[in-house]
XYZ file of C-alpha atoms in Angstrom:
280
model
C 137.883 94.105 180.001
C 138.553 96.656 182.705
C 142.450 98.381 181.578
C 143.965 101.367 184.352
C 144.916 104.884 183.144
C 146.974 107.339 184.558
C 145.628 110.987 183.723
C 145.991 114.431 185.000
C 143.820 116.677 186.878
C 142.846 120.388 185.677
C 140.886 123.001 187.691
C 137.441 123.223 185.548
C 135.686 120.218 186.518
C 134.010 119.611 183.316
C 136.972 119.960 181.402
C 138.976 117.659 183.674
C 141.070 114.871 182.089
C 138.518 112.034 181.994
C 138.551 110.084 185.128
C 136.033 107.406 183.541
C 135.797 106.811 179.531
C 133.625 104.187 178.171
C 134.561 103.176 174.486
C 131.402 101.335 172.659
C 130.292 99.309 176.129
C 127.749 96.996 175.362
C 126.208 94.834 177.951
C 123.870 91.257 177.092
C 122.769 88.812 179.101
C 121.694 85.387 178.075
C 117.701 84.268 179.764
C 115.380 81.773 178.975
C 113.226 84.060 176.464
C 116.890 84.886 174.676
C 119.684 87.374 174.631
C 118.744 90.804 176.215
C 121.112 93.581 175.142
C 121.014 96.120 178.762
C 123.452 98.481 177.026
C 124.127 99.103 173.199
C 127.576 100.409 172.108
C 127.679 103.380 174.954
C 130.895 105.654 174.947
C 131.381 108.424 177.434
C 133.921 110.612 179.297
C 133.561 111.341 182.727
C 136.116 114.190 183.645
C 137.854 113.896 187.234
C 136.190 115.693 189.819
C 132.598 115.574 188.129
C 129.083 115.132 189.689
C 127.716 112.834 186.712
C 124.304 111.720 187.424
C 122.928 109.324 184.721
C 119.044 109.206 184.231
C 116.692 107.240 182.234
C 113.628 104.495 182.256
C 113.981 101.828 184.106
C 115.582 98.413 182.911
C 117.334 100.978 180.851
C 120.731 99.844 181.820
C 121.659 102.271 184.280
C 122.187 99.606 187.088
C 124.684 97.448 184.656
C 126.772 100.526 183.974
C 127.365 101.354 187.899
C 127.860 97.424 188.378
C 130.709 96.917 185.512
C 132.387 100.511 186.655
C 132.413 98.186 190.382
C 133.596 95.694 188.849
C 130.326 93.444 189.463
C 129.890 92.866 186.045
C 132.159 92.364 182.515
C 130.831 93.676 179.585
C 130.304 91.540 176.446
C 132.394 94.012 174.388
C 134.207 97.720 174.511
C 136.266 98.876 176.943
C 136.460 100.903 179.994
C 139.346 102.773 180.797
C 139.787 103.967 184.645
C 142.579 106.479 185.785
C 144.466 104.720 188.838
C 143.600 105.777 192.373
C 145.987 107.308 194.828
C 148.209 105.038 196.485
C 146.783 103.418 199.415
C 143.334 104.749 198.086
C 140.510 101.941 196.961
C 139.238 102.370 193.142
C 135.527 103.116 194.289
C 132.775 102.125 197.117
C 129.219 102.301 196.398
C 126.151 103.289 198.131
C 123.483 101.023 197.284
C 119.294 102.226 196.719
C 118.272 99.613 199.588
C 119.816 99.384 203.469
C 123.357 97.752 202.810
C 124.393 97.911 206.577
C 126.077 94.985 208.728
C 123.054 94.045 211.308
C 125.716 92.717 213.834
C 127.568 96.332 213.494
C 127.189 99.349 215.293
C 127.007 102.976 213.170
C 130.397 103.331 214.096
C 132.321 100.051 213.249
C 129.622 99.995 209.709
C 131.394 103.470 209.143
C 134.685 102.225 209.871
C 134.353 99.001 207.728
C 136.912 99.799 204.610
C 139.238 101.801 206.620
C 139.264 98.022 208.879
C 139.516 95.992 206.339
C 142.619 98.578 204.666
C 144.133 98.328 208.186
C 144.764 101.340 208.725
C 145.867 102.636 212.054
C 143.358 102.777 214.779
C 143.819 106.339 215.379
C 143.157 107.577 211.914
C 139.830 105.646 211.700
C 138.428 107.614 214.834
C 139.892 110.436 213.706
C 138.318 110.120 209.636
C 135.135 107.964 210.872
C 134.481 110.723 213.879
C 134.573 113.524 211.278
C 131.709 111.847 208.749
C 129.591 110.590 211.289
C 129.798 114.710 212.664
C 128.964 115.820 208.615
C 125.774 113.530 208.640
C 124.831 114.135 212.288
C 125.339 110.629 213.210
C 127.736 110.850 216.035
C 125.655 110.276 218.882
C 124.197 106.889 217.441
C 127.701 105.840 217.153
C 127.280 102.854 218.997
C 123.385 102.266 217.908
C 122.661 99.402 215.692
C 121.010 99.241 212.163
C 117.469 98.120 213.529
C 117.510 100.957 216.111
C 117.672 103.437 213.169
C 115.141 104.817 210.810
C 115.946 104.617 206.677
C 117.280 108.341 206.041
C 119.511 107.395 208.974
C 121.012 103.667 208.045
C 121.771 106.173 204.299
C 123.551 108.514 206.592
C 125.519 106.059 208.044
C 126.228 104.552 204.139
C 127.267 107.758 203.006
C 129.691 108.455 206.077
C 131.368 105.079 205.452
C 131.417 105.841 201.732
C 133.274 108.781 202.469
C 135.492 107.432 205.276
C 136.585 104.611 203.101
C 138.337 107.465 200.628
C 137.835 105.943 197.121
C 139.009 107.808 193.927
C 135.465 106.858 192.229
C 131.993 107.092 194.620
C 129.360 104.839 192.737
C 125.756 105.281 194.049
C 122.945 103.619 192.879
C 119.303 105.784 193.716
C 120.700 105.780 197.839
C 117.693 108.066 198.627
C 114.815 106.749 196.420
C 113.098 104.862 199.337
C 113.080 107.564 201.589
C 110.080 110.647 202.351
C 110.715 113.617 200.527
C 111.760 115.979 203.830
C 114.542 113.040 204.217
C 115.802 113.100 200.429
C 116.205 117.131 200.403
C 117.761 116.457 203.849
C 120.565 114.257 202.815
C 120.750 115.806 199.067
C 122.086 118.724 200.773
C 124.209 117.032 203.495
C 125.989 114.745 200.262
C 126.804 117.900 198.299
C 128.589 119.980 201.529
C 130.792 116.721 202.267
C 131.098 116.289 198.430
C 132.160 120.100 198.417
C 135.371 118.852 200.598
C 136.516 116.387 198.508
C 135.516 116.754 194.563
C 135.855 112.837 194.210
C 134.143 111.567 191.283
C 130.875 110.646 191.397
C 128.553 108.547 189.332
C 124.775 109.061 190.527
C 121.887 106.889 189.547
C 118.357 108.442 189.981
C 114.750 108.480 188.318
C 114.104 112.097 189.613
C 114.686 114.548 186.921
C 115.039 117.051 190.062
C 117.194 115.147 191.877
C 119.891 114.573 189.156
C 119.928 118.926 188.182
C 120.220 119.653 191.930
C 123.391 117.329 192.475
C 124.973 117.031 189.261
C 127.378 118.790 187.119
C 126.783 117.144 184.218
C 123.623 114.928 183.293
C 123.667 111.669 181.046
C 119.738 111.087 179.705
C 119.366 107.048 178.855
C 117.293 105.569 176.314
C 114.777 103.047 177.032
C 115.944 99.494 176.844
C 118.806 98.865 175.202
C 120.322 101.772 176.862
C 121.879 104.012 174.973
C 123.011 107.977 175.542
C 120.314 109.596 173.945
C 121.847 113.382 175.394
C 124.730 114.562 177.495
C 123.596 118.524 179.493
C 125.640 120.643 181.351
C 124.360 121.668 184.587
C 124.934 125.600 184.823
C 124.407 126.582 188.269
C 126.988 127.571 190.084
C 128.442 125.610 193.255
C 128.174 125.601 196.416
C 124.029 125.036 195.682
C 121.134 125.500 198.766
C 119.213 122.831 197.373
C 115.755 125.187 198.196
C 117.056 128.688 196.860
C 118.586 126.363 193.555
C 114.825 125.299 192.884
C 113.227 128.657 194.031
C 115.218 129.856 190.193
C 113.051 129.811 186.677
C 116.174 128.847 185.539
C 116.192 125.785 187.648
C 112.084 125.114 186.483
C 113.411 125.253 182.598
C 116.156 122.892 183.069
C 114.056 120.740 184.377
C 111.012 121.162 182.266
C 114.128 120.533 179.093
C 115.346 117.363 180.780
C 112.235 115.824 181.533
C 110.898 116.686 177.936
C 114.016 114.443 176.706
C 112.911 111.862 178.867
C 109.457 111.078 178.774
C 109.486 109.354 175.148
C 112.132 106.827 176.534
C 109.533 106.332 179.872
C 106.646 105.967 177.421
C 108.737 103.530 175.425
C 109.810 101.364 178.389
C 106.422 101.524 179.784
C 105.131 99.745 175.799
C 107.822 97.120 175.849
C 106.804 96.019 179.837
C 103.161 95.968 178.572
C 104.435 94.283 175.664
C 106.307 91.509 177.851
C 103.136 90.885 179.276
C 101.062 90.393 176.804
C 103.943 87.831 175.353
């Protein structure tokens, strides 16, 4: 059951008044093999104004979390406790791992979607759309279509209508996992100078140990199926980050090298319960 908060703000990000808290969420879903628990008795605070990037195996849960927090998904028991948005604000958009763009849309009207469907006045969405397709260097596709576009660009356009559709929460599920290398540093850097403008919370979903200390302030490791928070880290590196000059540091390499070291038994668990499955 999904209850509404109200909490305060402070100035220290990490020891904001929680935006998000999970209390004992556990997740199961009922298949033809049996019950399959996705997440086991989790309970977390996310403070307002946080970078939280959650990493683990997959089929770990991590996907079920960002779904409930949507409001996708219930959970089979616990609660989650979300402070209420702004007026006139939505609780959260998401930014899906695969293309989640209207074909029949242009860049711009896919940008402007929420602020359409929110009716807002038609000057204010040129005015807000115009600015985010500007921050991911989208505005002269404006009126291009989805098909005309390569992948990093269609996530460029999903970011700038994240954005534009101002939620208090911004859910995103791996958004640049399918794309080249060049084009996930790219847009890594673009989301954290529009991020940089706003503080909104985010909850960021990602395999890449890299990835998650680059963007995050604050790092949940998952434990292999049933999901569970096997360690909560700090990120310490100062903000605004250069993604490049951020890696270039040992201190960046150690972080790392710490995280990952947390994470391979759960990979080399959930790698023994697929071959497992299998073998079943």
């Amino acid at each position: 059951m999904q209850t509404t908060l109200n909490m305060s703000n402070t100035s220290n990000t990490l020891d904001a008044a929680p935006k998000i808290r999970l209390q004992n969420l556990t997740k199961s879903f009922s298949t033809a093999g049996g019950t399959v628990t996705a997440l086991d008795n989790v309970s977390l605070d996310i403070p307002t104004g946080c970078f939280f990037m959650i990493v683990g195996p997959s089929g770990c849960g991590k996907t079920t979390l960002l779904r409930i927090l949507a409001g996708l998904e219930e959970p089979t028991s616990g609660r989650v406790e979300v402070s209420a948005p702004a007026a006139n604000r939505p609780a959260n958009s998401m930014v899906f791992q695969g293309d989640s763009l209207f074909p029949w849309m242009t860049v711009y009207e896919n940008a402007a979607y929420g602020l359409t469907l929110r009716k807002r006045p038609k000057g204010e969405i040129a005015e807000v759309v115009g600015h985010y397709l500007n921050r991911t260097g989208m505005t002269k596709f404006a009126h291009a279509y989805p098909h005309q576009l390569s992948g990093g660009m269609r996530q460029r356009v999903s970011i700038a209508r994240a954005f534009a559709n101002d939620p208090d929460i911004l859910l995103m599920d791996e958004p640049f996992s399918a794309l080249d290398e060049q084009n996930k540093l790219l847009l890594q850097e673009e989301l954290l100078r529009i991020w940089e403008e706003t503080r909104k919370t985010v909850l960021f979903i990602t395999h890449s140990v890299d990835e998650a200390v680059t963007l995050g302030d604050r790092i949940m490791v998952m434990t292999a199926q049933p999901g569970r928070t096997k360690q909560i880290i700090d990120v310490p590196f100062e903000r605004p980050r250069e993604v490049l000059a951020l890696r270039a540091r040992p201190a960046y390499g150690e972080l790392v090298y710490s995280i990952w070291g947390q994470l391979r038994d759960e990979v080399q668990t959930a790698r023994a319960q697929g071959e497992g499955s299998v073998k079943a």
